[in-house]
Short mmCIF file of C-alpha atoms and ligand atoms in Angstrom, two decimals:
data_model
loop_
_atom_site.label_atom_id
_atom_site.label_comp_id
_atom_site.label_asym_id
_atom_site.label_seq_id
_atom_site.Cartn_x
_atom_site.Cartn_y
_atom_site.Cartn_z
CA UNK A 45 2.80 -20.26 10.49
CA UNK A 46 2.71 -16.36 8.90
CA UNK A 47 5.84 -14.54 8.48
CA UNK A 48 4.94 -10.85 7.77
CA UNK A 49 6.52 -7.31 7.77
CA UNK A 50 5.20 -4.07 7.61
CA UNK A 51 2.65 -5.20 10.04
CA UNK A 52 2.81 -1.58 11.77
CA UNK A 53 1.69 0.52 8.79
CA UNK A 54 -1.60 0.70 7.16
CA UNK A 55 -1.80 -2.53 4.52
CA UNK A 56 0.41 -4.86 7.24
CA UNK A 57 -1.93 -3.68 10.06
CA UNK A 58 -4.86 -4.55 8.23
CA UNK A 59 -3.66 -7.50 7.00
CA UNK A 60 -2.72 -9.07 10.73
CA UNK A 61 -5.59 -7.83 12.47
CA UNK A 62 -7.71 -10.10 9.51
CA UNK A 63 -5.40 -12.91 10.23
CA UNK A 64 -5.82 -12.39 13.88
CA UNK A 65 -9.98 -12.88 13.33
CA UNK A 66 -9.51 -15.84 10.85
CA UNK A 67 -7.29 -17.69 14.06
CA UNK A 68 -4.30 -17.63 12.05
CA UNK A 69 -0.80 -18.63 13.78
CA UNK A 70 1.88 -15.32 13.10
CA UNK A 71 5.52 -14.29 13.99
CA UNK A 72 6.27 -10.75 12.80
CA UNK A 73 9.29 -8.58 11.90
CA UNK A 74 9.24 -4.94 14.08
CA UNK A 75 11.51 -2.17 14.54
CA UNK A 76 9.72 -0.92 17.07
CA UNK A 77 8.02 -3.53 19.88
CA UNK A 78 5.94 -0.66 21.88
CA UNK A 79 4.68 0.16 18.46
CA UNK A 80 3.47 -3.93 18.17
CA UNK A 81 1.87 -4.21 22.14
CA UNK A 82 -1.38 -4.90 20.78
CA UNK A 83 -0.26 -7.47 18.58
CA UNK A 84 1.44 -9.17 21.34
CA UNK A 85 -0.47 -9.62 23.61
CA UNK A 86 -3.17 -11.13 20.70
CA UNK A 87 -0.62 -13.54 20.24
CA UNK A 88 1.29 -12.60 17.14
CA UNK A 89 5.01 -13.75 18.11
CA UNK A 90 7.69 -10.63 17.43
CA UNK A 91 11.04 -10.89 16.07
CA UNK A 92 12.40 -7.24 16.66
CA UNK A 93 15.04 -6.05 14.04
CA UNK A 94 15.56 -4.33 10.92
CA UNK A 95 14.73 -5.81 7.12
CA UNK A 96 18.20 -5.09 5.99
CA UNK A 97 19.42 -7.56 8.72
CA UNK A 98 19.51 -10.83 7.20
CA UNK A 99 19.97 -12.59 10.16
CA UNK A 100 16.87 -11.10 11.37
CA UNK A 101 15.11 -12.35 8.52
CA UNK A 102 16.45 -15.53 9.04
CA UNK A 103 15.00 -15.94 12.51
CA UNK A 104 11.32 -15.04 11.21
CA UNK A 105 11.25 -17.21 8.26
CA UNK A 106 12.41 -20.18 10.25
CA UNK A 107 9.70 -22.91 10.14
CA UNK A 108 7.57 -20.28 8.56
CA UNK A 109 5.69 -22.38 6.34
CA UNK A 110 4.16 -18.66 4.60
CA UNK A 111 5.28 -15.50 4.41
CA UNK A 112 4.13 -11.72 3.61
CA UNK A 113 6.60 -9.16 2.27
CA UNK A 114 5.24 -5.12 2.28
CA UNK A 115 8.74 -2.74 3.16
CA UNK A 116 8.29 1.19 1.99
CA UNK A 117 9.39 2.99 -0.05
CA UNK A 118 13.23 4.01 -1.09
CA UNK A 119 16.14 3.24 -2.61
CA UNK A 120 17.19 0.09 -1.20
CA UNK A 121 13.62 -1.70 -1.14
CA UNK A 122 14.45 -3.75 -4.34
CA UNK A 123 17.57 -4.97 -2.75
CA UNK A 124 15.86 -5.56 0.29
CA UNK A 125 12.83 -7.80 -1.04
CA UNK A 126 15.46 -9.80 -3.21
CA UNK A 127 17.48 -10.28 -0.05
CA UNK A 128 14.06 -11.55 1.60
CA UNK A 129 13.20 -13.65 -1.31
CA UNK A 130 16.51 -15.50 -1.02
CA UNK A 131 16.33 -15.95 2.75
CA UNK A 132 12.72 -17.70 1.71
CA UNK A 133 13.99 -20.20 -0.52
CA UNK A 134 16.92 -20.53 1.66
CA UNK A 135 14.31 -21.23 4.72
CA UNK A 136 12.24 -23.96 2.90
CA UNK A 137 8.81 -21.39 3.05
CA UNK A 138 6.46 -22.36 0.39
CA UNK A 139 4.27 -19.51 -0.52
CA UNK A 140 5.16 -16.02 -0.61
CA UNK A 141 2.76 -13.00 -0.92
CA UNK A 142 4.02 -9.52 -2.22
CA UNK A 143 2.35 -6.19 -1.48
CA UNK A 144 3.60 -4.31 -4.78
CA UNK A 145 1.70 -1.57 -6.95
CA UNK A 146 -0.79 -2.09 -9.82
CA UNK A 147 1.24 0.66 -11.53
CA UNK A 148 4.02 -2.38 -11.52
CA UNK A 149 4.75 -3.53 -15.12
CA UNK A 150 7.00 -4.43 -17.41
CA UNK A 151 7.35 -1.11 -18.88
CA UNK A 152 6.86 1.00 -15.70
CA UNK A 153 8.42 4.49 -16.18
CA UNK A 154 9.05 5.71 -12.63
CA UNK A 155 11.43 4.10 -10.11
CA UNK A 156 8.96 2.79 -7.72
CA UNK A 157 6.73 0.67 -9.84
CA UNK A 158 9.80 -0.31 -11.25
CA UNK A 159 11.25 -1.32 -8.00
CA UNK A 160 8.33 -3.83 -7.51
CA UNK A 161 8.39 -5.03 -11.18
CA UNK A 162 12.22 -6.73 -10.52
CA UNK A 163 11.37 -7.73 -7.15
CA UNK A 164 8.24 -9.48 -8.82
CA UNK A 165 10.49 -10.69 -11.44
CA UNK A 166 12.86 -12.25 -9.25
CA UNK A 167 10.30 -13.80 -6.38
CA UNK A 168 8.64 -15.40 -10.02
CA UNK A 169 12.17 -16.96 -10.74
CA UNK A 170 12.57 -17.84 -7.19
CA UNK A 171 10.94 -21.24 -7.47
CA UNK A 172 8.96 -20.10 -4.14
CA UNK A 173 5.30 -20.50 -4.96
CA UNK A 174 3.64 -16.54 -4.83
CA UNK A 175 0.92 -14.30 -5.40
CA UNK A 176 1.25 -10.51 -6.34
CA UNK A 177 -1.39 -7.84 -4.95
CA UNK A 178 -1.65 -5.26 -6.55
CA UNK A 179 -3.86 -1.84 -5.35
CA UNK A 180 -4.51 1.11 -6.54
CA UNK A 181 -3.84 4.73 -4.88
CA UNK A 182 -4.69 4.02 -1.33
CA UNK A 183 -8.02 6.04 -0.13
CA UNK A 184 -5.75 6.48 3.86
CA UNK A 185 -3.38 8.72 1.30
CA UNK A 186 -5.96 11.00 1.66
CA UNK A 187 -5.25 11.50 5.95
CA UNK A 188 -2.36 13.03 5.01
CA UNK A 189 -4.37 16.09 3.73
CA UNK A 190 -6.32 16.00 6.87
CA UNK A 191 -4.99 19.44 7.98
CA UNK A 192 -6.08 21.68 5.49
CA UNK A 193 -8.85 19.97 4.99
CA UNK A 194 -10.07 20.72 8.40
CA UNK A 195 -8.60 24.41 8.49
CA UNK A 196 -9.18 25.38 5.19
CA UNK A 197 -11.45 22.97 3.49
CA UNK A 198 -9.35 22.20 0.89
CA UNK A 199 -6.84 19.82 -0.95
CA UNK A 200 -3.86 20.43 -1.80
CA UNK A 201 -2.07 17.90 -4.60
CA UNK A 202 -0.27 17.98 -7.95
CA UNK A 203 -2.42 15.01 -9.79
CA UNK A 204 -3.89 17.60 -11.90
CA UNK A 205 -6.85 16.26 -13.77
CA UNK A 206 -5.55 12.89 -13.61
CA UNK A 207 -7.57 9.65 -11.94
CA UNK A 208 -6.95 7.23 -9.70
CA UNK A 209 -9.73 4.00 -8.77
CA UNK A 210 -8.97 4.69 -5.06
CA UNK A 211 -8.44 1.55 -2.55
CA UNK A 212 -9.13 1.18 1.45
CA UNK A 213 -6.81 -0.24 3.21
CA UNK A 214 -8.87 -2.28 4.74
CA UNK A 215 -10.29 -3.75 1.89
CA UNK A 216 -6.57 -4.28 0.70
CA UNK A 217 -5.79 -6.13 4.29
CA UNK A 218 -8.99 -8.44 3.90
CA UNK A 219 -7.46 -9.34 0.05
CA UNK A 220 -4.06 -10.41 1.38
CA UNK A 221 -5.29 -12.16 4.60
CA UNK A 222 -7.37 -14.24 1.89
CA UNK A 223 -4.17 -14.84 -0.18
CA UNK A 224 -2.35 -15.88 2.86
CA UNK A 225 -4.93 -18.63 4.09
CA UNK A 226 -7.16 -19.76 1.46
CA UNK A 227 -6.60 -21.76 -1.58
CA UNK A 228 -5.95 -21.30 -5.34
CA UNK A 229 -3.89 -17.96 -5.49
CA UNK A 230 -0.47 -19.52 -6.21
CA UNK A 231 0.62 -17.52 -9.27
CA UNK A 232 -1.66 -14.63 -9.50
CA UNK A 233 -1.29 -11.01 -10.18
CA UNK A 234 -4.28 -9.17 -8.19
CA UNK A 235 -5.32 -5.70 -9.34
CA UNK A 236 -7.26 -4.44 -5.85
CA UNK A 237 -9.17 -1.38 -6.84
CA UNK A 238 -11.98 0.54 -5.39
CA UNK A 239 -15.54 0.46 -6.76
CA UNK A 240 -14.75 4.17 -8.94
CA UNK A 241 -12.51 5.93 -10.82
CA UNK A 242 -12.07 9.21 -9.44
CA UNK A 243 -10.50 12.66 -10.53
CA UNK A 244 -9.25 14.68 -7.68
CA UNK A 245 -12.06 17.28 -7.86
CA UNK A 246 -14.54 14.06 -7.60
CA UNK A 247 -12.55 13.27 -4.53
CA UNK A 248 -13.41 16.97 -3.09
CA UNK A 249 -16.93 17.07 -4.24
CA UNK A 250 -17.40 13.50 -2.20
CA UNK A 251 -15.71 15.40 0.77
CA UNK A 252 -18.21 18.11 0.46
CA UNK A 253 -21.25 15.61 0.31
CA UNK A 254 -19.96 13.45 3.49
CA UNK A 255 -18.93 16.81 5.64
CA UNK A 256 -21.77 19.42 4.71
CA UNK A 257 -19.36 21.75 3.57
CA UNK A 258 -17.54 22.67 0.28
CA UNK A 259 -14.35 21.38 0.05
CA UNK A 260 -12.25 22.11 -2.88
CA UNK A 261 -9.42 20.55 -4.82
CA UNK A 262 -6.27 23.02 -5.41
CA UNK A 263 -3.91 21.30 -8.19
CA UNK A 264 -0.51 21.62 -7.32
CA UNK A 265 2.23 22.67 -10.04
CA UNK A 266 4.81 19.47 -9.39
CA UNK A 267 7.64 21.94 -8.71
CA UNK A 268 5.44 23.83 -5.38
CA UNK A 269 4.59 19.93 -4.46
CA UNK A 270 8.27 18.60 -4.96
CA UNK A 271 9.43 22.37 -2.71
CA UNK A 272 6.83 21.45 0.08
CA UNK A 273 8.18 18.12 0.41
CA UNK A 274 12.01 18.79 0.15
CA UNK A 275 13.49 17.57 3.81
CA UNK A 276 10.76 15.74 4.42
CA UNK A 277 10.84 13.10 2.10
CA UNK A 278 14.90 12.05 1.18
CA UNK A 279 15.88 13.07 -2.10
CA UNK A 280 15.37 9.54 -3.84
CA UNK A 281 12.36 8.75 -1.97
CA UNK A 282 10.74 12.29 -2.94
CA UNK A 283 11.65 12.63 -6.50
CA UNK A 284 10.13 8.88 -7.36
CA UNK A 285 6.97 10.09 -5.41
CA UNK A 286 6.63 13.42 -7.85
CA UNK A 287 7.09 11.25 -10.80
CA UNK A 288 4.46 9.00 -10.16
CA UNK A 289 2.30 11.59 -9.41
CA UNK A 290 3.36 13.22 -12.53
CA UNK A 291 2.23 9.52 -14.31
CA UNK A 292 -0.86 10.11 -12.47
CA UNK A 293 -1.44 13.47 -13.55
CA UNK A 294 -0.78 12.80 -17.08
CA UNK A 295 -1.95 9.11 -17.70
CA UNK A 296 -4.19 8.60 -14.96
CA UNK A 297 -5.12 4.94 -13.36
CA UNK A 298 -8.93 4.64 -15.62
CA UNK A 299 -9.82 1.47 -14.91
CA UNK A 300 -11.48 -0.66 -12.00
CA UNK A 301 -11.29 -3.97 -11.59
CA UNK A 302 -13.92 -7.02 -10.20
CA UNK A 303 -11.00 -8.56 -8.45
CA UNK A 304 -11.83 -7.63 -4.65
CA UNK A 305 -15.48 -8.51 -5.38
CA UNK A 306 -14.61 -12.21 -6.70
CA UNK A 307 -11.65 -12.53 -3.65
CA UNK A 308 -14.11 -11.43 -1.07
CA UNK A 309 -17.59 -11.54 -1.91
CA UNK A 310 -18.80 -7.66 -1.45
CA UNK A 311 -18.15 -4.44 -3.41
CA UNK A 312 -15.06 -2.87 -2.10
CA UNK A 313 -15.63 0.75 0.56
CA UNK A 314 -16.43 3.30 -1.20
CA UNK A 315 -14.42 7.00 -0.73
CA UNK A 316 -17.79 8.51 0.68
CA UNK A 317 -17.59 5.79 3.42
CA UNK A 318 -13.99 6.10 3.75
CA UNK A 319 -14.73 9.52 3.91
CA UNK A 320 -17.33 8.98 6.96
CA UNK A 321 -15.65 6.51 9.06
CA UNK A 322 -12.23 9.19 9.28
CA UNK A 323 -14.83 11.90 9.46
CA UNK A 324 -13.52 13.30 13.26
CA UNK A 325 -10.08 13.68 11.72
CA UNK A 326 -11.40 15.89 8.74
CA UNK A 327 -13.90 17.53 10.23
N1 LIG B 165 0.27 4.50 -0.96
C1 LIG B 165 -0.28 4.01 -2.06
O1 LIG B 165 -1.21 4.60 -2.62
C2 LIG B 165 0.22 2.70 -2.60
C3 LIG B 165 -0.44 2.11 -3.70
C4 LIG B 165 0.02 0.88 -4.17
C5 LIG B 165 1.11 0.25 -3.57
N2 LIG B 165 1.72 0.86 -2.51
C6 LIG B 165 2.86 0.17 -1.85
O2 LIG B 165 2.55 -0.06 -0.49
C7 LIG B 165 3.77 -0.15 0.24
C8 LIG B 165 3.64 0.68 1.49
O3 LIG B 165 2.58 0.16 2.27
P1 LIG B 165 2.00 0.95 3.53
O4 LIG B 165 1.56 2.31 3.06
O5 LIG B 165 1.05 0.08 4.23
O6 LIG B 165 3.33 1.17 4.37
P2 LIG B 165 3.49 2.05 5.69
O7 LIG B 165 2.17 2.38 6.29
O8 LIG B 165 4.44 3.16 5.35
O9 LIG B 165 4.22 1.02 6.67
C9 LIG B 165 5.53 0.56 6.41
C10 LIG B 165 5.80 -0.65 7.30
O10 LIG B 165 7.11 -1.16 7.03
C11 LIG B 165 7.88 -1.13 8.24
N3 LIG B 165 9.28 -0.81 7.94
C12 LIG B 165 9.75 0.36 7.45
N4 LIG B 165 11.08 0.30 7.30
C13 LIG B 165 11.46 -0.93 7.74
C14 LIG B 165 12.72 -1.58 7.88
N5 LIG B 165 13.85 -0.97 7.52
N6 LIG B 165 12.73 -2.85 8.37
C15 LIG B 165 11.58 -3.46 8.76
N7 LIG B 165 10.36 -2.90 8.65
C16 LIG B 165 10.32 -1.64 8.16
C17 LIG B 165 7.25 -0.03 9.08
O11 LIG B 165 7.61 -0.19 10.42
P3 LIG B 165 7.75 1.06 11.43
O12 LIG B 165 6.37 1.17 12.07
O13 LIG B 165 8.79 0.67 12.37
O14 LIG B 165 8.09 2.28 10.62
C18 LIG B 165 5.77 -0.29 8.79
O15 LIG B 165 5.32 -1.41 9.51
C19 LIG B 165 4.89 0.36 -0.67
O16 LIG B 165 5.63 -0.73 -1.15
C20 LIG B 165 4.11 1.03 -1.80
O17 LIG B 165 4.79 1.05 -3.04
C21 LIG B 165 1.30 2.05 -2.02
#
């Protein structure tokens, strides 16, 4: 049996429904259990409660003999996947699989990387067997632009020139539902990227190809970016996001990797057919 959280956001959802199709046995942790219907009734057991609860936690790793640890964002997410890690070892689970960040390093600069370098760190000292993935800039970022995309054709963010080798989610779900049931991934770091690097005004011109119209990318200066987002992201939350967009901006993620080819056996989605599949929401 799985134990996984985050199962209601994009990488989690993913990742269950793939489990769901490979006939997998899972038990997941939700805030919310309207938001996880679907899952129940396609046989995913719930355990409702919050990741800070440990007794929570407790209750969904029991018997787990796997489990699957994606939380957001923010301050207390290092704390919390230690926390998790602990309750792991404490539960007797053998194998546990961390969503973290290919910007995740030793050296990482900004706080969120760094947040899932020391939980890495500590789930490798755990004695737990794991595996790390580790994506790129998720190409379902990109929905959050929808709106002036579709009123104004045009995109809006501070990356500047800098590149990114965009990810789908659901290429990202298929890589850790492989982790989580087939064999020979205890102790490995995956870099999941998509199949090209990408500036931001590569991202706009594939926009305009896919939706017959030009659609054109507006770099941000970080300060309008960081005023736009004040109150909606909390203070910690939004002034890690502006720095790593700042790394972004100045450094840029270059490379791709042959990782998701070699997990799964096909080139990983394109953004043009990202692009095509969302197209009602852009268009
Ligand atoms: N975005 C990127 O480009 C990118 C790239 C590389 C790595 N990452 C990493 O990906 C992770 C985020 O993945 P995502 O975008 O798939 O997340 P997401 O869509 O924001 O979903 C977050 C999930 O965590 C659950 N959750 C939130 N707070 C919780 C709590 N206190 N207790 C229990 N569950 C809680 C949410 O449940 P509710 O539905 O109840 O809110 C939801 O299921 C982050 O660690 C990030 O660093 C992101």
């Amino acid at each position: 049996m799985i134990f996984l959280t985050g199962v209601t956001g994009k990488i989690g959802g993913e990742t269950v429904r793939q489990l769901l199709n490979k006939g997998a046995s899972l038990r997941a942790l939700v805030r919310d259990e309207a938001k996880a219907a679907d899952l129940k009734a396609a046989g995913v057991e719930l355990v409702v409660g919050d990741i800070a609860n440990a007794d929570t936690v407790r209750k969904g790793l029991a018997g787990a003999e796997k489990a699957f640890l994606l939380l957001p964002n923010g301050e207390q997410q290092q704390a919390h996947e230690k926390q998790f890690t602990d309750l792991a070892v404490a539960a007797g689970v053998k194998h546990l699989v961390k969503l973290s960040s290919m910007e995740a390093v030793a050296d990482a600069k900004t706080p969120i990387p760094q947040a899932h370098w020391a939980a890495e760190e500590h789930i490798r000292a755990s004695g737990l067997g794991w595996t790390m993935v580790k994506p790129n800039f998720f190409m379902q970022n990109l929905l959050a632009s929808a709106a002036t995309i579709k009123a104004q054709r045009k995109l809006f963010l501070p990356m500047g020139d800098g590149t990114t080798g965009m990810a789908d989610a659901r290429d990202i779900g298929a890589v850790c539902a492989e982790v989580l049931t087939g064999d020979g991934h205890a102790g490995q770091s995956y870099e999941i990227t998509g199949p090209e690097v990408l500036t931001f005004y590569d991202v706009a011109d594939r926009f305009s190809a896919v939706l017959g119209e030009k659609v054109e990318y507006v770099p941000l200066p970080m300060d309008t970016f960081r005023e736009k987002m004040t109150g909606i992201l909390v203070p910690w939350h939004l002034n890690a996001v502006c720095e790593l967009f700042r790394e972004i901006a100045e450094i840029g993620l270059d490379h791709t990797t042959d990782t998701f080819k070699e997990l799964i056996g096909r080139d990983p989605i394109p953004l043009k057919q990202f692009i095509t599949d969302h197209k009602a929401v852009f268009m």
